[in-house]
Short mmCIF file of C-alpha atoms in Angstrom, two decimals:
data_model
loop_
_atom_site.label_atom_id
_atom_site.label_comp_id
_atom_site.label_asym_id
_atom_site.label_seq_id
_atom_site.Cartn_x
_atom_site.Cartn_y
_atom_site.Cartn_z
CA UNK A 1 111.70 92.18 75.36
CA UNK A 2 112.47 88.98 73.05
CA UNK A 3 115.77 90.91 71.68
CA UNK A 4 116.89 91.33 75.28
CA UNK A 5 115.74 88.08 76.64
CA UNK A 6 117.44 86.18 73.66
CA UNK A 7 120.84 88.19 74.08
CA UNK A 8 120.69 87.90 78.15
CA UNK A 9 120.31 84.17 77.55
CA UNK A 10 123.15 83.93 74.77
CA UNK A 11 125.53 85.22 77.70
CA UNK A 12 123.99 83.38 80.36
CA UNK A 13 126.65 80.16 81.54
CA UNK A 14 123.14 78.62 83.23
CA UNK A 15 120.91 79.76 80.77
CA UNK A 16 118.91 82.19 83.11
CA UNK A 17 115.98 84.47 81.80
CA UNK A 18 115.85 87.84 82.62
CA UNK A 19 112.52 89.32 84.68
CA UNK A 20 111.24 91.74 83.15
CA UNK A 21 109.42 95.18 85.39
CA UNK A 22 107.75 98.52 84.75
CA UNK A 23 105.61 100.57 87.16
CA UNK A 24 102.22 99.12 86.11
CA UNK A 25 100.36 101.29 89.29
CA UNK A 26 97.02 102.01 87.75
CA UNK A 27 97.09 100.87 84.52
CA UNK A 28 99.60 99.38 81.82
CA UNK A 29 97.93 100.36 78.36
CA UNK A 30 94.20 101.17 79.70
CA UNK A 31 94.80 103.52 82.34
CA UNK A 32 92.61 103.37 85.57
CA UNK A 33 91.93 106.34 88.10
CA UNK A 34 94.68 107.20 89.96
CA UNK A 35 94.91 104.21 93.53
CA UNK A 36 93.85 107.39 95.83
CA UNK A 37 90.53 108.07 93.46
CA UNK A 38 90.06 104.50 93.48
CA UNK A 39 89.88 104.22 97.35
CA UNK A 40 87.14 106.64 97.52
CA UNK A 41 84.85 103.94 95.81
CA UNK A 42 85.37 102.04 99.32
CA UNK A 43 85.43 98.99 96.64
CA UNK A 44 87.79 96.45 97.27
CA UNK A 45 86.59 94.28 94.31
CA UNK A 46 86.90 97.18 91.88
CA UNK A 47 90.60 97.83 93.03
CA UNK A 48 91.33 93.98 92.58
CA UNK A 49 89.99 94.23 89.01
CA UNK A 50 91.61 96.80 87.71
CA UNK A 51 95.24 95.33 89.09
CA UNK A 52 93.75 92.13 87.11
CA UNK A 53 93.47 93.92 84.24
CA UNK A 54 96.72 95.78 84.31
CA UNK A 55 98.35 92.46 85.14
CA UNK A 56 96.33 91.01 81.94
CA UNK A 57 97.86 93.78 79.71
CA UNK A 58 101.83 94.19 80.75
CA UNK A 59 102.03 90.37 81.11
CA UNK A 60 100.61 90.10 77.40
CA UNK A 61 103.88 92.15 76.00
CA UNK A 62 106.23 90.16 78.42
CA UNK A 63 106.35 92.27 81.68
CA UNK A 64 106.57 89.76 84.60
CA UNK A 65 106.76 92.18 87.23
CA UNK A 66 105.32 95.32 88.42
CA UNK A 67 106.40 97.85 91.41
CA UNK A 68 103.31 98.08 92.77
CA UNK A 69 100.92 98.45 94.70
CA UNK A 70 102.35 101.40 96.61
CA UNK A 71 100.71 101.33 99.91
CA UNK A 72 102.04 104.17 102.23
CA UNK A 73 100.08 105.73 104.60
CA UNK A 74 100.22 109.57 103.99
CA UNK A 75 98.74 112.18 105.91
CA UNK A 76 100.36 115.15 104.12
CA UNK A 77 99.26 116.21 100.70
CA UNK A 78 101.94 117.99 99.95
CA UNK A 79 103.52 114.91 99.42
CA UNK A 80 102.95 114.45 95.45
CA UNK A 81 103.22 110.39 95.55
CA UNK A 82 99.66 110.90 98.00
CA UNK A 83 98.25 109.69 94.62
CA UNK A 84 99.51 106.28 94.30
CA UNK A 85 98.12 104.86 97.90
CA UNK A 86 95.05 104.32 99.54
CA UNK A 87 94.91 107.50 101.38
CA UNK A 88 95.10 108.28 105.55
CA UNK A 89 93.62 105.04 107.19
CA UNK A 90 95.26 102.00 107.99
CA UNK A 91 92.29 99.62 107.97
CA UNK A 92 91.20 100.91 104.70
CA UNK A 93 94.77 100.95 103.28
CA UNK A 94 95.08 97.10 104.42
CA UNK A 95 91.75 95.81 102.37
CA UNK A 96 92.96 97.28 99.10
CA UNK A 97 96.54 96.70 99.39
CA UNK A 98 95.34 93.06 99.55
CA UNK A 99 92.94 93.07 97.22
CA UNK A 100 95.51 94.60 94.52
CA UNK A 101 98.11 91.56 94.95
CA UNK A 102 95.35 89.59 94.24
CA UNK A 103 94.84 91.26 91.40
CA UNK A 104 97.95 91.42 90.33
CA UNK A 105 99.00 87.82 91.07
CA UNK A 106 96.23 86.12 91.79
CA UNK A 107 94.61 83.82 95.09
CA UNK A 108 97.28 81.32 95.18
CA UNK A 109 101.38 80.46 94.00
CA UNK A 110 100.12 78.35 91.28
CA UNK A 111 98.45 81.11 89.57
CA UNK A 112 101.37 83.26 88.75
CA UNK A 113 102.11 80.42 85.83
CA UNK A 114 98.99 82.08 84.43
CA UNK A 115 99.36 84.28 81.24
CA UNK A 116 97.49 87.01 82.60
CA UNK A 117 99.35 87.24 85.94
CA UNK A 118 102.43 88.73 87.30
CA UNK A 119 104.18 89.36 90.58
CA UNK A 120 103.32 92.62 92.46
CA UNK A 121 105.19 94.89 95.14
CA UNK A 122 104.73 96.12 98.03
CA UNK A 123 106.32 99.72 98.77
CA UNK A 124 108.20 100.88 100.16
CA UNK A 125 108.92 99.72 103.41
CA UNK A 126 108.59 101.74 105.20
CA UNK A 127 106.89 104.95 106.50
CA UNK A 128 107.85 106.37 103.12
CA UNK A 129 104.56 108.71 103.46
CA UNK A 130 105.15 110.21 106.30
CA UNK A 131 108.43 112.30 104.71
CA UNK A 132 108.58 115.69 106.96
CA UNK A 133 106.70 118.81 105.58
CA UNK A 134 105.77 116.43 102.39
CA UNK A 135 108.71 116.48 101.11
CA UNK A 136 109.87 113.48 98.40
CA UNK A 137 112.83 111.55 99.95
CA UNK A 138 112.86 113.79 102.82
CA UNK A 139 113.43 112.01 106.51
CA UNK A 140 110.96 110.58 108.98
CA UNK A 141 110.38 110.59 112.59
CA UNK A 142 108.41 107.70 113.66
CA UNK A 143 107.96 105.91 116.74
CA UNK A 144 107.62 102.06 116.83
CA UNK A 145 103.93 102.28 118.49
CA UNK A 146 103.34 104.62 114.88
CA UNK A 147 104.84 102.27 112.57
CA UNK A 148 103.28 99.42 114.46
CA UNK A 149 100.08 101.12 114.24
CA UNK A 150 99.53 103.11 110.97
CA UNK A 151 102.29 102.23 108.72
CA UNK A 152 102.89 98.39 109.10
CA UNK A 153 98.99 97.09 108.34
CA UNK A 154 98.72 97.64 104.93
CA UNK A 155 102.43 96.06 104.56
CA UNK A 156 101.50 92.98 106.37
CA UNK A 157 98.09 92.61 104.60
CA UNK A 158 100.34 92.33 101.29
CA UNK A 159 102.48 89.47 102.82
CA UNK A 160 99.10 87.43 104.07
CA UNK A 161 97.43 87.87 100.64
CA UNK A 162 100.89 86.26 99.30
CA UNK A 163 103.09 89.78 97.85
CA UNK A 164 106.00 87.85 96.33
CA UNK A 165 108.25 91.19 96.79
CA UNK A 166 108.48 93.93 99.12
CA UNK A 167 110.68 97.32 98.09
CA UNK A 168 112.70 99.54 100.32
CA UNK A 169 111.94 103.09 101.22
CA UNK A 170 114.14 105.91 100.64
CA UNK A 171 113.62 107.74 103.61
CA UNK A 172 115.43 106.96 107.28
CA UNK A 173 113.32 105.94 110.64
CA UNK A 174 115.70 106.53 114.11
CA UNK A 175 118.33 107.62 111.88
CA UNK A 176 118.75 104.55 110.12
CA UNK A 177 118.13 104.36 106.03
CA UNK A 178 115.40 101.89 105.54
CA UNK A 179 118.02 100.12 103.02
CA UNK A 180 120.20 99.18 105.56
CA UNK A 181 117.81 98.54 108.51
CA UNK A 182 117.89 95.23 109.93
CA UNK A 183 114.65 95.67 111.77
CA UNK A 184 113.01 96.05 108.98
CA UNK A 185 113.79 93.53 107.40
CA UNK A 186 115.30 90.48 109.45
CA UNK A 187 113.63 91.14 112.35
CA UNK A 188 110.03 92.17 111.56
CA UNK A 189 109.48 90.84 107.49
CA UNK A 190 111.70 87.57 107.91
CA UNK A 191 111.23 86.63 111.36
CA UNK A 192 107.77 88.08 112.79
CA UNK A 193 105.91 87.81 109.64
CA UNK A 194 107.93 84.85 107.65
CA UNK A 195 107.92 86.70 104.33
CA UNK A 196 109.05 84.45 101.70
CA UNK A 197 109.61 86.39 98.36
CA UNK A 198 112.41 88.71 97.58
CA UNK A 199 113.35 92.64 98.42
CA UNK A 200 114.14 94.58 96.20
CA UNK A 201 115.60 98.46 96.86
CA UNK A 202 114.26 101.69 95.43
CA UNK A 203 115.93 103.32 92.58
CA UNK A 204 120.18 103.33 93.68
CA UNK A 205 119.10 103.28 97.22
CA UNK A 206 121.65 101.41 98.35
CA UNK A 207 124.22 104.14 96.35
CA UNK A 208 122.39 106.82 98.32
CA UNK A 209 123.27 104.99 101.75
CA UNK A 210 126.63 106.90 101.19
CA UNK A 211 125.14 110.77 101.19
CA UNK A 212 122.63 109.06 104.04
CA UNK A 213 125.95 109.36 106.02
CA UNK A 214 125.96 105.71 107.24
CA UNK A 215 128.62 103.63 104.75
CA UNK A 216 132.02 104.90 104.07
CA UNK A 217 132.07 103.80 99.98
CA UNK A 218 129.57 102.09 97.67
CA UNK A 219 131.88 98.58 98.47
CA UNK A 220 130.53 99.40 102.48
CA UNK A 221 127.24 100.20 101.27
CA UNK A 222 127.12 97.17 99.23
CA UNK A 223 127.76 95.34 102.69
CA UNK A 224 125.41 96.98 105.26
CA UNK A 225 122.69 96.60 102.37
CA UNK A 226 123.14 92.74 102.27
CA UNK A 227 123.87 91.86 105.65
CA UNK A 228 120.25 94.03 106.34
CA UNK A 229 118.14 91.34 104.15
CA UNK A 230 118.12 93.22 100.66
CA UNK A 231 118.18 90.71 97.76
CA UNK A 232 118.34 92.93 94.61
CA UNK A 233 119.93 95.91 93.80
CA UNK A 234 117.24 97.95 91.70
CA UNK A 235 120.13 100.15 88.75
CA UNK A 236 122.83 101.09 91.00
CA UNK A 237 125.28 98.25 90.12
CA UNK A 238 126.58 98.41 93.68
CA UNK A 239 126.41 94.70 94.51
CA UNK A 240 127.19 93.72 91.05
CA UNK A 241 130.69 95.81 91.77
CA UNK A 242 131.31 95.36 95.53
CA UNK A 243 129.47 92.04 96.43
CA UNK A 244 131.81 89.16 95.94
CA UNK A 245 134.54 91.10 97.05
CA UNK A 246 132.71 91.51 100.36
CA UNK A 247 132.05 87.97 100.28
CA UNK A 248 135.69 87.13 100.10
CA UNK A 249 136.85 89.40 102.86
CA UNK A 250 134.47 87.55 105.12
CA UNK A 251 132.17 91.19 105.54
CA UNK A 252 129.22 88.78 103.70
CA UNK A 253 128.25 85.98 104.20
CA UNK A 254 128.20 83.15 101.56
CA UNK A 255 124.84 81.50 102.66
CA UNK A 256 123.07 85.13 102.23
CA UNK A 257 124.12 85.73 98.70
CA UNK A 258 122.62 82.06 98.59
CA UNK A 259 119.64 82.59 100.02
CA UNK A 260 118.78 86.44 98.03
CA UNK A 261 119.45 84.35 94.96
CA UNK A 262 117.44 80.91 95.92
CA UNK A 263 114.30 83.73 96.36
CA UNK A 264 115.11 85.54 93.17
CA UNK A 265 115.27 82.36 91.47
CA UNK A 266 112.06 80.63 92.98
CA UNK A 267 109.95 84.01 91.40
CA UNK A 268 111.25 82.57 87.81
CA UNK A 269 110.43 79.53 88.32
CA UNK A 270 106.98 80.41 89.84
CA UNK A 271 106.61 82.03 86.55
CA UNK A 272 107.18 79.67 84.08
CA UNK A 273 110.17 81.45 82.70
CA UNK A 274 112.66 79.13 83.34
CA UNK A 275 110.83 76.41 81.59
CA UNK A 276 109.94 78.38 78.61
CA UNK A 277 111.59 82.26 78.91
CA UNK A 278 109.63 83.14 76.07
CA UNK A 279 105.89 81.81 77.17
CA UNK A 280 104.86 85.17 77.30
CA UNK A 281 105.62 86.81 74.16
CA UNK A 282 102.85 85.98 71.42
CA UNK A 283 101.85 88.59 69.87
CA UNK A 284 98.48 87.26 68.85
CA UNK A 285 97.68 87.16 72.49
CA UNK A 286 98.71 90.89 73.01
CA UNK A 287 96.37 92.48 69.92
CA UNK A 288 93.63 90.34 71.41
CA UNK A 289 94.53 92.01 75.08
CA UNK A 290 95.45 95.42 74.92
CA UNK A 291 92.59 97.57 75.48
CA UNK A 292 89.50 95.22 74.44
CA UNK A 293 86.16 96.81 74.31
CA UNK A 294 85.39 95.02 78.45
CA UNK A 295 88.69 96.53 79.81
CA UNK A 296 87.46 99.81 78.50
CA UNK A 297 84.32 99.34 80.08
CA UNK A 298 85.85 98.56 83.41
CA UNK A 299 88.09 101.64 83.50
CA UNK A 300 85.28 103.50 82.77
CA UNK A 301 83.00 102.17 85.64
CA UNK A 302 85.89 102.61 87.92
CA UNK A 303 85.83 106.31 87.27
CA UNK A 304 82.20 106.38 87.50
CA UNK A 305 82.80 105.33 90.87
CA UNK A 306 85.70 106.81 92.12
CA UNK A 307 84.38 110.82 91.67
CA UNK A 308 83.36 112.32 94.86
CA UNK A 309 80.43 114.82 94.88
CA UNK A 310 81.53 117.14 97.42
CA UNK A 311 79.32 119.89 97.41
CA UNK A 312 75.67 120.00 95.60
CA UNK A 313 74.03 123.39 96.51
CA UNK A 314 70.56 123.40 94.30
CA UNK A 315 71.18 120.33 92.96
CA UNK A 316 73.35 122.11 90.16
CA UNK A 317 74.46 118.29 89.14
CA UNK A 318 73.25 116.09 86.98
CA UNK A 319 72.62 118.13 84.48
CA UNK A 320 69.31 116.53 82.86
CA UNK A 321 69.42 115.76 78.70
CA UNK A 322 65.77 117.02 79.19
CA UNK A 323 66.38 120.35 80.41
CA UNK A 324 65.99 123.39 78.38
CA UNK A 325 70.17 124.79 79.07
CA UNK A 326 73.00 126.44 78.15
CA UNK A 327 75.79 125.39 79.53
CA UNK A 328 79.10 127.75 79.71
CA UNK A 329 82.26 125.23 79.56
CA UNK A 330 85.55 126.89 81.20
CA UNK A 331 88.37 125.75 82.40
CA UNK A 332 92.31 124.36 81.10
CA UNK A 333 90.52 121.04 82.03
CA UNK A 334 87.95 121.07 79.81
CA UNK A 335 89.84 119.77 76.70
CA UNK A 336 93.43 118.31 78.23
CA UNK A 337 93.74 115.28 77.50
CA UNK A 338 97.52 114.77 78.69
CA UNK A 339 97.01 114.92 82.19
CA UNK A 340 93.38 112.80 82.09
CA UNK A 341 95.70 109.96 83.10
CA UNK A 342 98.11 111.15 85.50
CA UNK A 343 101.64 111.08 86.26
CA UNK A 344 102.04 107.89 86.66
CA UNK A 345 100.43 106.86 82.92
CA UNK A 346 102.33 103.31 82.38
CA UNK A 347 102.54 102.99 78.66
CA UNK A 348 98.54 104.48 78.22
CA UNK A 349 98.28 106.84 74.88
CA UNK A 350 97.27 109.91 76.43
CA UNK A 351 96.00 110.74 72.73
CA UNK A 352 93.24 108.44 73.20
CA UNK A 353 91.99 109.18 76.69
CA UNK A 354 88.55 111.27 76.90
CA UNK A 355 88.62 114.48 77.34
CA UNK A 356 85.85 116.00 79.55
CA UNK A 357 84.25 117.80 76.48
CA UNK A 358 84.42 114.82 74.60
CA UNK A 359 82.14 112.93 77.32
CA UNK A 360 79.56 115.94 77.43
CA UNK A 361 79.39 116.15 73.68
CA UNK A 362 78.45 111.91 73.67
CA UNK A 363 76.41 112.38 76.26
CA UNK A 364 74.15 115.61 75.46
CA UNK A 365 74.78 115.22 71.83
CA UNK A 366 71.27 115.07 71.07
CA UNK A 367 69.62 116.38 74.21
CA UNK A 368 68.38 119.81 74.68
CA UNK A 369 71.52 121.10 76.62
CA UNK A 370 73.55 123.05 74.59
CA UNK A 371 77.17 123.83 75.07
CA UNK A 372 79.81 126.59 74.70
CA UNK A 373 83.62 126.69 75.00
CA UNK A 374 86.15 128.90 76.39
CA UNK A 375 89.42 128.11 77.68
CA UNK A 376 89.56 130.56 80.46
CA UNK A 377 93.25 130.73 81.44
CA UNK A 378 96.38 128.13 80.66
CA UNK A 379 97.16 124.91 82.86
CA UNK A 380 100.24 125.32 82.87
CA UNK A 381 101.31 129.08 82.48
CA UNK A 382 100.04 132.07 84.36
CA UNK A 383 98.22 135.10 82.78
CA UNK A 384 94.33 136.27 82.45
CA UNK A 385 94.48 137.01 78.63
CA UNK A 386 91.55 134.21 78.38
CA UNK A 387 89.58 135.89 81.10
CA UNK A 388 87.74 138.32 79.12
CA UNK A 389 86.37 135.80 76.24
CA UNK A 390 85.75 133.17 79.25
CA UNK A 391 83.47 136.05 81.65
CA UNK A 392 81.30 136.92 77.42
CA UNK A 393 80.53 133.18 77.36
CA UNK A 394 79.60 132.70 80.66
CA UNK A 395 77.27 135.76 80.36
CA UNK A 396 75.72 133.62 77.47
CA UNK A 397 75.04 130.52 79.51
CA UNK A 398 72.62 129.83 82.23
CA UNK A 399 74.86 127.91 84.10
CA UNK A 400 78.68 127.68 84.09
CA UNK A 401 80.80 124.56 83.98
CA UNK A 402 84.27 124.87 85.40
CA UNK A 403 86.74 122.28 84.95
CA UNK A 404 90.22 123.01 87.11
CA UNK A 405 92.90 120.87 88.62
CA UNK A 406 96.71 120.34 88.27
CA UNK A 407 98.86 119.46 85.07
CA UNK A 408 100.03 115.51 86.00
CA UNK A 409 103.56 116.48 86.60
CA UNK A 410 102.46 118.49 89.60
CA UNK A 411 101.99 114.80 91.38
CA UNK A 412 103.47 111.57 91.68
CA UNK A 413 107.06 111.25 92.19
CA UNK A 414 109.12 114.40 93.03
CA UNK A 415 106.37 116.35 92.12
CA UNK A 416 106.07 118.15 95.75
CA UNK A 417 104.20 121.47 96.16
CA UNK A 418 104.12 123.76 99.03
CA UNK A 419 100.30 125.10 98.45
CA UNK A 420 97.73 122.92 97.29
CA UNK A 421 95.41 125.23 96.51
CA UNK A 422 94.44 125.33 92.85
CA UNK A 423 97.02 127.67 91.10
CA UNK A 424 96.27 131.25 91.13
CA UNK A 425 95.52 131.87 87.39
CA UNK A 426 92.40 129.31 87.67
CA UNK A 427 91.36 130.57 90.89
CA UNK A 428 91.10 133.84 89.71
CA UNK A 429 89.18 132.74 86.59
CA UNK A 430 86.63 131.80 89.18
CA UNK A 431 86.43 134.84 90.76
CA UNK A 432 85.69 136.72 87.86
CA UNK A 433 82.83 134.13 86.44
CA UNK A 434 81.45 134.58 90.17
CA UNK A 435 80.95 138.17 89.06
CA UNK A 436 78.31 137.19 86.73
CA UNK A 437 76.07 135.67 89.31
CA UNK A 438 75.37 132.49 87.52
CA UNK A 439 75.66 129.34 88.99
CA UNK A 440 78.65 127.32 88.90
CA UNK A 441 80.06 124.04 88.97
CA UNK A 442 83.40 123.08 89.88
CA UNK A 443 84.44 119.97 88.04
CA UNK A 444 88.70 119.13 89.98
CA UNK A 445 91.13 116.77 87.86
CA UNK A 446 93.92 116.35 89.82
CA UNK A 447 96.78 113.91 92.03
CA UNK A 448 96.09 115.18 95.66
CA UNK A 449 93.45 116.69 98.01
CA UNK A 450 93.55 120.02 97.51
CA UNK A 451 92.70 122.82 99.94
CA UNK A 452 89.03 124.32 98.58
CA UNK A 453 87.98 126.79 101.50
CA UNK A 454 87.48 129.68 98.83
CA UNK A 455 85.78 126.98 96.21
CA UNK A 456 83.65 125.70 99.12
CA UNK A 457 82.40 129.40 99.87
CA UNK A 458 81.69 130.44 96.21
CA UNK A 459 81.27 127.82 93.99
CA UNK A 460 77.34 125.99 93.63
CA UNK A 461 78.80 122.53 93.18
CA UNK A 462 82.08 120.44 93.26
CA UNK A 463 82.90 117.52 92.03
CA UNK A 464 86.41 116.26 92.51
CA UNK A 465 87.09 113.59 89.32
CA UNK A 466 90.85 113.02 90.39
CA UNK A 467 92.86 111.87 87.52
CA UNK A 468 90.20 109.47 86.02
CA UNK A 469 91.84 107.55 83.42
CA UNK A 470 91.51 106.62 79.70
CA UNK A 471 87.66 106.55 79.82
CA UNK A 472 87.82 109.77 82.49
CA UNK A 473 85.51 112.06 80.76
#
């Protein structure tokens, strides 16, 4: 970031810094559950903190600006990027939306010249979520009274808690790509809700206008994407090629390339960076940051909070210390550690999050439960060569321990799956522990609801852990 920041500035006739962003959405080096896990804690305070502490850590290595929270409304889990919002309600959407650009940036203006702040954003406006059949990038059909409704609130609770930028969606509403929509955002985010900050598009979104079907070139992109309120272009170079051009053919208008770069400016500013474009960059200060012993903690206590018991037949969970037990542990989940933090993993070292067996060892370590291991059948490939050693263990144990779920590039971004049951090898591991007639619990790691009839009918005990994070297991 300094070598950049000291070469952008070389070139720079005006001597402007360069704002620096990465998709902080649940963590930047201590990774936090996954947004959706953390909205089953019905905590607002707990979501703020952990955007606090994310915002603590990139802003200690020089990141200024994160692209998030993400706070669609999605009703289809299909949909891998269900993971990064707050789930299906509105109202509940709305209270941690705001509470994470608090987080993130703090009560006020002022307190983005803090170290340990940065600006957030909101995305993407809008109705992103509600892509047909689940599908990433796919189209939408909303009505007004619908967007109005279910997909605006969490939006506008950004802009009242102070979101200094809002992104564009991919996706069209009526037909028209969110990227060029004027109703979007001149008429409802400037003018009904007198947003202030800066919008930024999606990756090349305003390239992708083009395929969309509604400009005739990138230049004609470049043009319907300004005129429609967008002041940054997020990779595609298009108004870095096409803009002045359009400016001098009278197509845009002089006082909105004025006023995009006035708001882009003001966020600098805001930040301290034009006083002092290096203010953030001590590395002192980042050694002291990353991953002290109390944001540990916190990530931990979030996952302690965000696991849902779902099912508790006998009360197979907790497992006491005190109890006389063996305990059969099965399952690709047991031992991953790569997917612990999800697919959306900031710059976390997967190598040091918990692993599930890790936890049960510290935990039981000296108790009277003891433990045995089998694998049971691959995350990520199909087969049942494990099944045989997994069923002798189990037949050793008086209780069996399964943990299941879905490899972290089966959610987040393009990461769209047409059944979301668990895959077949893992459900068929469970059928043939079932065989044995001991009792099991069903411990899920995973990005999405996933559909559990079977599980529900067969299975003692589940306990859905989402993707839980450094401190997950």
């Amino acid at each position: 970031i300094r070598k950049t920041q000291e070469t952008a500035l070389a070139e720079s006739r005006l001597k402007i810094p360069v704002l620096f962003a990465f998709d902080v959405i649940h963590g930047f080096k201590t990774i936090f559950p996954i947004p959706l896990a953390e909205s089953c804690a019905w905590d607002a305070e707990l979501a703020e903190r952990s955007a606090s502490i994310a915002a603590a850590e990139a802003s200690a290595v020089g990141v200024n600006w994160t692209f998030a929270p993400m706070v669609d409304i999605s009703r289809d889990a299909r949909w891998g990027r269900v993971m990064e919002g707050s789930g299906e309600d509105p109202y509940l959407g709305s209270l941690l939306s705001a509470a994470r650009v608090r987080g993130f940036q703090g009560e006020k203006p002022e307190d983005l010249m803090r170290l340990d702040k940065m600006l957030a954003c909101a995305k993407h406006f809008c109705a992103y979520g509600a892509a047909e059949a689940g599908r990433d990038y796919n189209t939408t059909d909303v009505s007004e009274r619908s967007l109005r409704d279910i997909y605006f609130p969490p939006f506008k609770a950004a802009k009242d808690a102070g979101v200094a930028t809002f992104m564009t969606a991919f996706n069209e509403i009526s037909g028209v790509p969110c990227t060029s929509s004027k109703f979007l955002y001149q008429d409802v985010l400037r003018d009904e809700w007198r947003f202030n900050g800066f919008v930024v598009t999606d990756y090349t979104a305003i390239n992708e206008l083009v395929p969309h079907g509604v400009a005739r070139d990138e230049a004609h992109a470049a043009e319907l994407a300004a005129n429609a309120g967008i002041e940054m272009d997020m990779t595609g170079g298009v108004f870095h090629a096409h803009l002045l051009q359009a400016v001098k053919e009278g197509k845009v208008n002089e006082e909105t390339i004025d006023n995009a770069v006035r708001r882009i400016l003001e966020m600098k500013f805001l930040l301290g960076i034009m006083d002092d474009p290096y203010r953030y960059l001590n590395e002192e200060r980042e050694k002291a940051t990353i991953m002290k012993p109390e944001f540990l903690e916190a990530a931990r206590d979030a996952a302690r909070k965000s696991v849902v018991l779902l099912k508790n037949e006998n009360d197979f969970f907790p497992i006491q210390p005190s109890e006389r037990k063996t305990v059969a542990l099965i399952g690709p989940m047991v031992k991953e550690r790569n997917s612990v933090n999800g697919g959306w993993g900031g710059r976390g070292d997967r190598q040091r999050s918990v692993t599930l067996f890790e936890g049960l060892e510290k935990k039981y370590g000296n108790s009277n439960v003891r433990f045995l291991y089998a694998e049971g059948c691959d995350l990520r490939k199909p087969g049942t060569a494990g099944f045989a050693q997994a069923v002798s263990v189990a037949r050793q144990a008086d209780v069996i321990l399964v943990a299941a779920g879905e490899d972290q590039n089966w959610s987040a971004e393009a990461a769209c799956r047409t059944d979301i049951t668990l895959p077949a090898s893992q459900r068929d591991l469970l059928k043939e522990l079932k065989k044995t007639g001991k009792p099991i619990g069903l411990v899920l790691m995973n990005g999405r609801p996933l559909e559990l009839t079977w599980e529900d009918e067969n299975m003692d005990a589940i306990l859905e852990a989402w993707y839980p994070g450094t401190m997950g297991g």
